[in-house]
Amino acid sequence: MKKLYVKAKSSKYPIYVGSKLLQKIQILYKHKLSGVKNVILISTNKVPKKYKTMVKKSFKKKNFITLDIKDGEKSKNIKNIILINNKLSKNNFSRDDLIISLGGGVIGDLSGFAASIFKRGIKFIQIPTTLLSQVDSSIGGKTGINNKYGKNLIGCFKQPELVICDINSLGTLPKRDLLAGYAELVKHALIGDAELFSFLQNNINKIFNDHDILQEAIYRSALVKAGIVMKDTHEKNIRAYLNLGHTYGHAIESFYKYDGRLLHGEAISIGIVMAFKTSLKLNLCSLEHLHVITDHFNKVGLLTDM
């Protein structure tokens, strides 16, 4: 297991990366459990029941309730935020109680935003179960929902109590979902860790089959994002680096109306290539740079063009 800290202005929290961590939640969070009476697990039917059971076992002495929300970008809406808040109120949750997000980026964004506004703030834990959410969306405190004009236009910054990245939870994901997360991992290597990109190139055929290699990649990717977030918690300057490929990527997703034809990470891999092509036209990168990243995405099986 590897551990790092995010030190934001208002909080400090750990990120754990390793295998079989779902069985250790009580140990990892023990120091903050004393005041918690009620726990809600927000997840989706795509998350295997066995993972939900593992989480529940860590809170067997608490009033533990669950709420499954349909997965997919279209679920990031105000109706689900109201649904979560009504569930909390109905079960007499207080500010000292706990929301646990178990799932991908959609569930994490919804849970975090609900946690930020219920009674002006309730504690929550991120347990990302997709590669994309482990390397990106679970880190940094961005929460939000969409409106008809675009993604994440309603939201705020709400840091979690901790983030638990259990590599074993990736074992049930389709290869396509793993690749979508890999696009964000590559993004972090490109903006903040050239050695990580070399590591990915050297292990491109083994990364999804070797837990040690995958753990190292996730950990180093998280280090890049955490480092940027700590310098710019509220996205005033350098945090914009994390948007590499996202201007084009979000435009592509919007064009397809988030209908599932493209996963977020697939839109981002295309967006990154488009960003490099734009940089080439502006003489901000070389043709070799464009070829290296395009070749890497092609080798691993990610989209580089619409």
mmCIF file of C-alpha atoms in Angstrom:
data_model
loop_
_atom_site.group_PDB
_atom_site.id
_atom_site.type_symbol
_atom_site.label_atom_id
_atom_site.label_comp_id
_atom_site.label_asym_id
_atom_site.label_seq_id
_atom_site.Cartn_x
_atom_site.Cartn_y
_atom_site.Cartn_z
ATOM 1 C CA MET A 1 0.000 0.000 0.000
ATOM 2 C CA LYS A 2 1.135 3.522 -0.801
ATOM 3 C CA LYS A 3 -0.010 6.714 0.910
ATOM 4 C CA LEU A 4 0.151 10.400 0.096
ATOM 5 C CA TYR A 5 -1.474 13.530 1.489
ATOM 6 C CA VAL A 6 -3.392 16.374 -0.059
ATOM 7 C CA LYS A 7 -2.862 19.514 2.003
ATOM 8 C CA ALA A 8 -5.524 22.016 0.963
ATOM 9 C CA LYS A 9 -6.024 25.387 2.670
ATOM 10 C CA SER A 10 -9.005 24.167 4.668
ATOM 11 C CA SER A 11 -8.082 20.515 5.191
ATOM 12 C CA LYS A 12 -5.525 17.751 4.968
ATOM 13 C CA TYR A 13 -6.464 14.239 3.913
ATOM 14 C CA PRO A 14 -4.751 10.999 2.922
ATOM 15 C CA ILE A 15 -5.010 9.040 -0.313
ATOM 16 C CA TYR A 16 -4.390 5.306 -0.018
ATOM 17 C CA VAL A 17 -3.477 3.236 -3.076
ATOM 18 C CA GLY A 18 -3.191 -0.529 -2.847
ATOM 19 C CA SER A 19 -4.837 -3.942 -2.939
ATOM 20 C CA LYS A 20 -7.637 -5.246 -0.689
ATOM 21 C CA LEU A 21 -8.186 -1.874 0.981
ATOM 22 C CA LEU A 22 -11.984 -2.211 1.135
ATOM 23 C CA GLN A 23 -11.479 -4.710 3.976
ATOM 24 C CA LYS A 24 -9.433 -2.111 5.891
ATOM 25 C CA ILE A 25 -11.727 0.948 5.839
ATOM 26 C CA GLN A 26 -12.395 0.795 9.580
ATOM 27 C CA ILE A 27 -8.652 0.812 10.284
ATOM 28 C CA LEU A 28 -7.916 3.608 7.787
ATOM 29 C CA TYR A 29 -10.713 5.821 9.158
ATOM 30 C CA LYS A 30 -10.772 4.720 12.797
ATOM 31 C CA HIS A 31 -9.433 7.994 14.206
ATOM 32 C CA LYS A 32 -12.479 9.927 12.929
ATOM 33 C CA LEU A 33 -15.269 7.418 13.557
ATOM 34 C CA SER A 34 -16.096 8.331 17.151
ATOM 35 C CA GLY A 35 -18.620 11.064 16.345
ATOM 36 C CA VAL A 36 -20.283 9.263 13.439
ATOM 37 C CA LYS A 37 -23.699 7.741 14.155
ATOM 38 C CA ASN A 38 -25.206 7.543 10.672
ATOM 39 C CA VAL A 39 -23.551 6.447 7.424
ATOM 40 C CA ILE A 40 -24.983 6.500 3.906
ATOM 41 C CA LEU A 41 -23.352 4.590 1.079
ATOM 42 C CA ILE A 42 -24.098 6.227 -2.273
ATOM 43 C CA SER A 43 -23.335 3.935 -5.174
ATOM 44 C CA THR A 44 -24.741 2.496 -8.386
ATOM 45 C CA ASN A 45 -25.983 -0.881 -9.560
ATOM 46 C CA LYS A 46 -22.846 -1.175 -11.697
ATOM 47 C CA VAL A 47 -20.753 -1.602 -8.542
ATOM 48 C CA PRO A 48 -20.687 -5.297 -7.510
ATOM 49 C CA LYS A 49 -22.643 -6.119 -4.358
ATOM 50 C CA LYS A 50 -19.575 -7.706 -2.748
ATOM 51 C CA TYR A 51 -17.823 -4.323 -2.605
ATOM 52 C CA LYS A 52 -20.835 -2.717 -0.933
ATOM 53 C CA THR A 53 -20.899 -5.546 1.604
ATOM 54 C CA MET A 54 -17.214 -4.990 2.399
ATOM 55 C CA VAL A 55 -17.885 -1.308 3.091
ATOM 56 C CA LYS A 56 -20.906 -2.090 5.250
ATOM 57 C CA LYS A 57 -18.881 -4.462 7.434
ATOM 58 C CA SER A 58 -16.597 -1.595 8.422
ATOM 59 C CA PHE A 59 -19.556 0.324 9.832
ATOM 60 C CA LYS A 60 -21.582 -2.470 11.430
ATOM 61 C CA LYS A 61 -21.985 -0.531 14.697
ATOM 62 C CA LYS A 62 -23.455 2.489 12.882
ATOM 63 C CA ASN A 63 -26.872 3.174 11.401
ATOM 64 C CA PHE A 64 -25.965 2.228 7.833
ATOM 65 C CA ILE A 65 -28.199 2.978 4.850
ATOM 66 C CA THR A 66 -27.644 2.727 1.102
ATOM 67 C CA LEU A 67 -28.734 4.618 -1.978
ATOM 68 C CA ASP A 68 -28.108 3.455 -5.540
ATOM 69 C CA ILE A 69 -28.253 6.025 -8.323
ATOM 70 C CA LYS A 70 -28.261 5.189 -12.016
ATOM 71 C CA ASP A 71 -24.786 5.555 -13.439
ATOM 72 C CA GLY A 72 -24.016 7.844 -16.351
ATOM 73 C CA GLU A 73 -23.344 11.530 -16.983
ATOM 74 C CA LYS A 74 -27.056 12.333 -17.242
ATOM 75 C CA SER A 75 -27.484 11.419 -13.557
ATOM 76 C CA LYS A 76 -25.465 14.482 -12.533
ATOM 77 C CA ASN A 77 -28.587 16.595 -12.083
ATOM 78 C CA ILE A 78 -30.394 18.596 -9.411
ATOM 79 C CA LYS A 79 -33.083 15.912 -8.988
ATOM 80 C CA ASN A 80 -30.525 13.447 -7.646
ATOM 81 C CA ILE A 81 -29.020 16.070 -5.348
ATOM 82 C CA ILE A 82 -32.462 16.656 -3.858
ATOM 83 C CA LEU A 83 -32.988 12.881 -3.633
ATOM 84 C CA ILE A 84 -29.772 12.475 -1.619
ATOM 85 C CA ASN A 85 -30.531 15.420 0.674
ATOM 86 C CA ASN A 86 -34.066 14.192 1.357
ATOM 87 C CA LYS A 87 -32.669 10.760 2.220
ATOM 88 C CA LEU A 88 -30.265 12.355 4.691
ATOM 89 C CA SER A 89 -32.980 14.452 6.306
ATOM 90 C CA LYS A 90 -35.410 11.542 6.540
ATOM 91 C CA ASN A 91 -32.781 9.532 8.423
ATOM 92 C CA ASN A 92 -31.812 12.381 10.781
ATOM 93 C CA PHE A 93 -28.254 12.831 9.570
ATOM 94 C CA SER A 94 -26.216 15.536 11.282
ATOM 95 C CA ARG A 95 -23.029 17.369 10.308
ATOM 96 C CA ASP A 96 -21.037 14.781 12.271
ATOM 97 C CA ASP A 97 -22.313 11.909 10.142
ATOM 98 C CA LEU A 98 -20.824 10.489 6.980
ATOM 99 C CA ILE A 99 -21.447 10.083 3.259
ATOM 100 C CA ILE A 100 -19.447 7.409 1.436
ATOM 101 C CA SER A 101 -19.128 7.534 -2.328
ATOM 102 C CA LEU A 102 -18.507 4.113 -3.880
ATOM 103 C CA GLY A 103 -18.261 4.221 -7.661
ATOM 104 C CA GLY A 104 -16.924 6.304 -10.499
ATOM 105 C CA GLY A 105 -16.672 10.005 -11.125
ATOM 106 C CA VAL A 106 -20.416 10.573 -11.506
ATOM 107 C CA ILE A 107 -21.174 9.121 -8.066
ATOM 108 C CA GLY A 108 -18.219 10.985 -6.564
ATOM 109 C CA ASP A 109 -19.323 14.330 -8.009
ATOM 110 C CA LEU A 110 -22.906 13.843 -6.815
ATOM 111 C CA SER A 111 -21.890 12.659 -3.349
ATOM 112 C CA GLY A 112 -19.376 15.443 -2.860
ATOM 113 C CA PHE A 113 -21.791 18.161 -3.937
ATOM 114 C CA ALA A 114 -24.560 16.751 -1.732
ATOM 115 C CA ALA A 115 -22.094 16.601 1.183
ATOM 116 C CA SER A 116 -21.117 20.229 0.652
ATOM 117 C CA ILE A 117 -24.657 21.613 0.864
ATOM 118 C CA PHE A 118 -26.429 19.353 3.372
ATOM 119 C CA LYS A 119 -26.621 21.421 6.583
ATOM 120 C CA ARG A 120 -23.808 23.487 5.025
ATOM 121 C CA GLY A 121 -21.374 20.620 5.120
ATOM 122 C CA ILE A 122 -21.178 16.954 6.123
ATOM 123 C CA LYS A 123 -18.190 14.618 6.047
ATOM 124 C CA PHE A 124 -17.654 12.292 3.120
ATOM 125 C CA ILE A 125 -15.225 9.627 1.917
ATOM 126 C CA GLN A 126 -14.274 8.901 -1.665
ATOM 127 C CA ILE A 127 -13.884 5.238 -2.606
ATOM 128 C CA PRO A 128 -13.386 5.368 -6.384
ATOM 129 C CA THR A 129 -13.909 2.061 -8.179
ATOM 130 C CA THR A 130 -12.937 3.094 -11.720
ATOM 131 C CA LEU A 131 -9.442 3.887 -12.930
ATOM 132 C CA LEU A 132 -10.584 7.303 -14.132
ATOM 133 C CA SER A 133 -11.913 8.270 -10.711
ATOM 134 C CA GLN A 134 -8.906 6.794 -8.893
ATOM 135 C CA VAL A 135 -6.356 8.816 -10.836
ATOM 136 C CA ASP A 136 -8.385 11.976 -11.338
ATOM 137 C CA SER A 137 -11.907 12.895 -10.222
ATOM 138 C CA SER A 138 -11.668 11.641 -6.610
ATOM 139 C CA ILE A 139 -8.682 13.923 -5.907
ATOM 140 C CA GLY A 140 -8.897 17.661 -5.413
ATOM 141 C CA GLY A 141 -12.377 18.351 -4.083
ATOM 142 C CA LYS A 142 -14.161 19.341 -7.283
ATOM 143 C CA THR A 143 -17.848 18.480 -7.067
ATOM 144 C CA GLY A 144 -20.762 19.336 -9.269
ATOM 145 C CA ILE A 145 -23.649 18.593 -11.561
ATOM 146 C CA ASN A 146 -24.507 19.512 -15.134
ATOM 147 C CA ASN A 147 -27.126 21.766 -16.642
ATOM 148 C CA LYS A 148 -28.386 22.053 -20.206
ATOM 149 C CA TYR A 149 -25.496 24.353 -21.117
ATOM 150 C CA GLY A 150 -22.652 22.034 -20.156
ATOM 151 C CA LYS A 151 -20.798 19.841 -17.680
ATOM 152 C CA ASN A 152 -20.093 20.687 -14.057
ATOM 153 C CA LEU A 153 -21.518 24.208 -14.259
ATOM 154 C CA ILE A 154 -23.172 23.900 -10.833
ATOM 155 C CA GLY A 155 -20.966 22.886 -7.934
ATOM 156 C CA CYS A 156 -18.302 23.826 -5.437
ATOM 157 C CA PHE A 157 -15.059 22.632 -3.863
ATOM 158 C CA LYS A 158 -15.524 20.076 -1.079
ATOM 159 C CA GLN A 159 -12.528 18.082 0.100
ATOM 160 C CA PRO A 160 -13.108 14.490 1.283
ATOM 161 C CA GLU A 161 -11.979 13.036 4.596
ATOM 162 C CA LEU A 162 -9.898 10.494 2.740
ATOM 163 C CA VAL A 163 -9.651 8.705 -0.603
ATOM 164 C CA ILE A 164 -9.303 4.926 -0.821
ATOM 165 C CA CYS A 165 -8.124 3.515 -4.163
ATOM 166 C CA ASP A 166 -8.466 -0.265 -4.039
ATOM 167 C CA ILE A 167 -6.875 -1.764 -7.140
ATOM 168 C CA ASN A 168 -8.914 -4.941 -6.703
ATOM 169 C CA SER A 169 -12.103 -2.995 -7.421
ATOM 170 C CA LEU A 170 -10.824 -2.455 -10.972
ATOM 171 C CA GLY A 171 -10.851 -6.190 -11.631
ATOM 172 C CA THR A 172 -14.496 -6.286 -12.712
ATOM 173 C CA LEU A 173 -14.246 -3.354 -15.124
ATOM 174 C CA PRO A 174 -14.474 -3.842 -18.887
ATOM 175 C CA LYS A 175 -11.234 -3.106 -20.767
ATOM 176 C CA ARG A 176 -12.895 -0.093 -22.386
ATOM 177 C CA ASP A 177 -13.525 1.519 -18.978
ATOM 178 C CA LEU A 178 -9.937 0.864 -17.902
ATOM 179 C CA LEU A 179 -8.659 2.545 -21.043
ATOM 180 C CA ALA A 180 -10.887 5.556 -20.427
ATOM 181 C CA GLY A 181 -9.197 6.026 -17.052
ATOM 182 C CA TYR A 182 -5.792 5.431 -18.584
ATOM 183 C CA ALA A 183 -6.261 8.548 -20.740
ATOM 184 C CA GLU A 184 -6.366 10.710 -17.592
ATOM 185 C CA LEU A 185 -3.358 8.886 -16.177
ATOM 186 C CA VAL A 186 -1.399 9.698 -19.336
ATOM 187 C CA LYS A 187 -2.565 13.316 -19.049
ATOM 188 C CA HIS A 188 -0.960 13.599 -15.609
ATOM 189 C CA ALA A 189 2.277 12.104 -16.934
ATOM 190 C CA LEU A 190 2.329 14.608 -19.795
ATOM 191 C CA ILE A 191 1.813 17.657 -17.596
ATOM 192 C CA GLY A 192 3.851 16.718 -14.565
ATOM 193 C CA ASP A 193 5.991 13.577 -14.695
ATOM 194 C CA ALA A 194 8.035 12.736 -17.792
ATOM 195 C CA GLU A 195 9.490 9.701 -16.016
ATOM 196 C CA LEU A 196 5.957 8.401 -15.429
ATOM 197 C CA PHE A 197 5.288 8.641 -19.165
ATOM 198 C CA SER A 198 8.442 6.624 -19.835
ATOM 199 C CA PHE A 199 7.281 4.119 -17.211
ATOM 200 C CA LEU A 200 3.941 3.794 -19.017
ATOM 201 C CA GLN A 201 5.646 3.331 -22.378
ATOM 202 C CA ASN A 202 7.874 0.602 -20.955
ATOM 203 C CA ASN A 203 4.959 -1.222 -19.318
ATOM 204 C CA ILE A 204 2.197 -0.627 -21.858
ATOM 205 C CA ASN A 205 1.565 -4.361 -22.341
ATOM 206 C CA LYS A 206 1.597 -5.257 -18.631
ATOM 207 C CA ILE A 207 -0.020 -2.401 -16.760
ATOM 208 C CA PHE A 208 -3.526 -3.884 -16.530
ATOM 209 C CA ASN A 209 -2.273 -7.356 -15.578
ATOM 210 C CA ASP A 210 0.274 -6.501 -12.893
ATOM 211 C CA HIS A 211 -0.975 -4.977 -9.626
ATOM 212 C CA ASP A 212 2.461 -3.665 -8.661
ATOM 213 C CA ILE A 213 2.864 -1.782 -11.937
ATOM 214 C CA LEU A 214 -0.692 -0.458 -11.797
ATOM 215 C CA GLN A 215 -0.289 0.626 -8.171
ATOM 216 C CA GLU A 216 2.873 2.545 -9.025
ATOM 217 C CA ALA A 217 1.193 4.244 -11.991
ATOM 218 C CA ILE A 218 -1.903 5.250 -9.992
ATOM 219 C CA TYR A 219 0.218 6.493 -7.087
ATOM 220 C CA ARG A 220 2.492 8.617 -9.289
ATOM 221 C CA SER A 221 -0.483 9.961 -11.216
ATOM 222 C CA ALA A 222 -2.131 10.923 -7.919
ATOM 223 C CA LEU A 223 1.087 12.653 -6.853
ATOM 224 C CA VAL A 224 0.933 14.870 -9.934
ATOM 225 C CA LYS A 225 -2.659 15.878 -9.367
ATOM 226 C CA ALA A 226 -2.246 16.324 -5.611
ATOM 227 C CA GLY A 227 0.811 18.512 -6.163
ATOM 228 C CA ILE A 228 -1.085 20.838 -8.479
ATOM 229 C CA VAL A 229 -4.202 20.903 -6.279
ATOM 230 C CA MET A 230 -2.157 21.839 -3.217
ATOM 231 C CA LYS A 231 -0.706 24.837 -5.065
ATOM 232 C CA ASP A 232 -4.024 25.930 -6.533
ATOM 233 C CA THR A 233 -6.975 24.530 -4.584
ATOM 234 C CA HIS A 234 -9.675 26.659 -6.230
ATOM 235 C CA GLU A 235 -8.415 26.642 -9.816
ATOM 236 C CA LYS A 236 -7.133 30.211 -10.019
ATOM 237 C CA ASN A 237 -4.018 29.502 -12.084
ATOM 238 C CA ILE A 238 -1.914 26.343 -12.557
ATOM 239 C CA ARG A 239 -4.779 23.941 -11.869
ATOM 240 C CA ALA A 240 -5.820 24.737 -15.437
ATOM 241 C CA TYR A 241 -2.981 22.410 -16.510
ATOM 242 C CA LEU A 242 -5.248 19.546 -15.443
ATOM 243 C CA ASN A 243 -7.606 20.513 -18.260
ATOM 244 C CA LEU A 244 -5.214 19.303 -20.963
ATOM 245 C CA GLY A 245 -7.454 17.871 -23.681
ATOM 246 C CA HIS A 246 -10.642 18.797 -21.826
ATOM 247 C CA THR A 247 -11.673 21.854 -23.832
ATOM 248 C CA TYR A 248 -11.912 19.713 -26.951
ATOM 249 C CA GLY A 249 -13.024 16.641 -24.997
ATOM 250 C CA HIS A 250 -15.985 18.358 -23.337
ATOM 251 C CA ALA A 251 -17.012 19.849 -26.661
ATOM 252 C CA ILE A 252 -17.017 16.371 -28.220
ATOM 253 C CA GLU A 253 -19.094 14.962 -25.342
ATOM 254 C CA SER A 254 -21.553 17.827 -25.662
ATOM 255 C CA PHE A 255 -21.814 17.261 -29.416
ATOM 256 C CA TYR A 256 -22.858 13.658 -28.767
ATOM 257 C CA LYS A 257 -25.216 14.810 -25.971
ATOM 258 C CA TYR A 258 -23.555 12.474 -23.430
ATOM 259 C CA ASP A 259 -25.370 9.541 -25.040
ATOM 260 C CA GLY A 260 -22.718 6.993 -24.089
ATOM 261 C CA ARG A 261 -21.284 6.717 -27.587
ATOM 262 C CA LEU A 262 -18.001 7.991 -26.182
ATOM 263 C CA LEU A 263 -16.742 7.513 -22.638
ATOM 264 C CA HIS A 264 -15.261 10.585 -20.959
ATOM 265 C CA GLY A 265 -11.719 9.222 -21.173
ATOM 266 C CA GLU A 266 -12.145 8.439 -24.859
ATOM 267 C CA ALA A 267 -13.196 12.022 -25.521
ATOM 268 C CA ILE A 268 -10.160 13.161 -23.523
ATOM 269 C CA SER A 269 -7.681 11.020 -25.476
ATOM 270 C CA ILE A 270 -9.035 12.573 -28.684
ATOM 271 C CA GLY A 271 -8.944 15.998 -26.990
ATOM 272 C CA ILE A 272 -5.308 15.579 -25.946
ATOM 273 C CA VAL A 273 -4.285 14.733 -29.514
ATOM 274 C CA MET A 274 -6.255 17.740 -30.766
ATOM 275 C CA ALA A 275 -4.517 19.935 -28.182
ATOM 276 C CA PHE A 276 -1.124 18.721 -29.416
ATOM 277 C CA LYS A 277 -2.151 19.396 -33.015
ATOM 278 C CA THR A 278 -3.178 22.926 -32.013
ATOM 279 C CA SER A 279 0.133 23.382 -30.180
ATOM 280 C CA LEU A 280 1.990 22.200 -33.270
ATOM 281 C CA LYS A 281 0.252 24.837 -35.391
ATOM 282 C CA LEU A 282 1.246 27.453 -32.803
ATOM 283 C CA ASN A 283 4.851 26.189 -32.714
ATOM 284 C CA LEU A 284 4.472 25.200 -29.061
ATOM 285 C CA CYS A 285 5.434 21.565 -29.581
ATOM 286 C CA SER A 286 7.223 19.473 -32.172
ATOM 287 C CA LEU A 287 5.830 16.992 -34.664
ATOM 288 C CA GLU A 288 7.722 14.312 -32.749
ATOM 289 C CA HIS A 289 5.753 15.144 -29.576
ATOM 290 C CA LEU A 290 2.499 14.727 -31.463
ATOM 291 C CA HIS A 291 3.634 11.419 -32.952
ATOM 292 C CA VAL A 292 4.794 10.044 -29.571
ATOM 293 C CA ILE A 293 1.492 10.674 -27.808
ATOM 294 C CA THR A 294 -0.620 9.551 -30.793
ATOM 295 C CA ASP A 295 1.424 6.381 -31.123
ATOM 296 C CA HIS A 296 1.099 5.642 -27.396
ATOM 297 C CA PHE A 297 -2.681 6.002 -27.446
ATOM 298 C CA ASN A 298 -2.921 3.868 -30.579
ATOM 299 C CA LYS A 299 -0.793 1.104 -29.048
ATOM 300 C CA VAL A 300 -2.883 0.891 -25.897
ATOM 301 C CA GLY A 301 -6.154 1.036 -27.845
ATOM 302 C CA LEU A 302 -7.419 4.561 -27.157
ATOM 303 C CA LEU A 303 -9.124 6.778 -29.695
ATOM 304 C CA THR A 304 -7.099 9.568 -31.302
ATOM 305 C CA ASP A 305 -9.647 10.825 -33.801
ATOM 306 C CA MET A 306 -13.415 11.101 -34.134
#
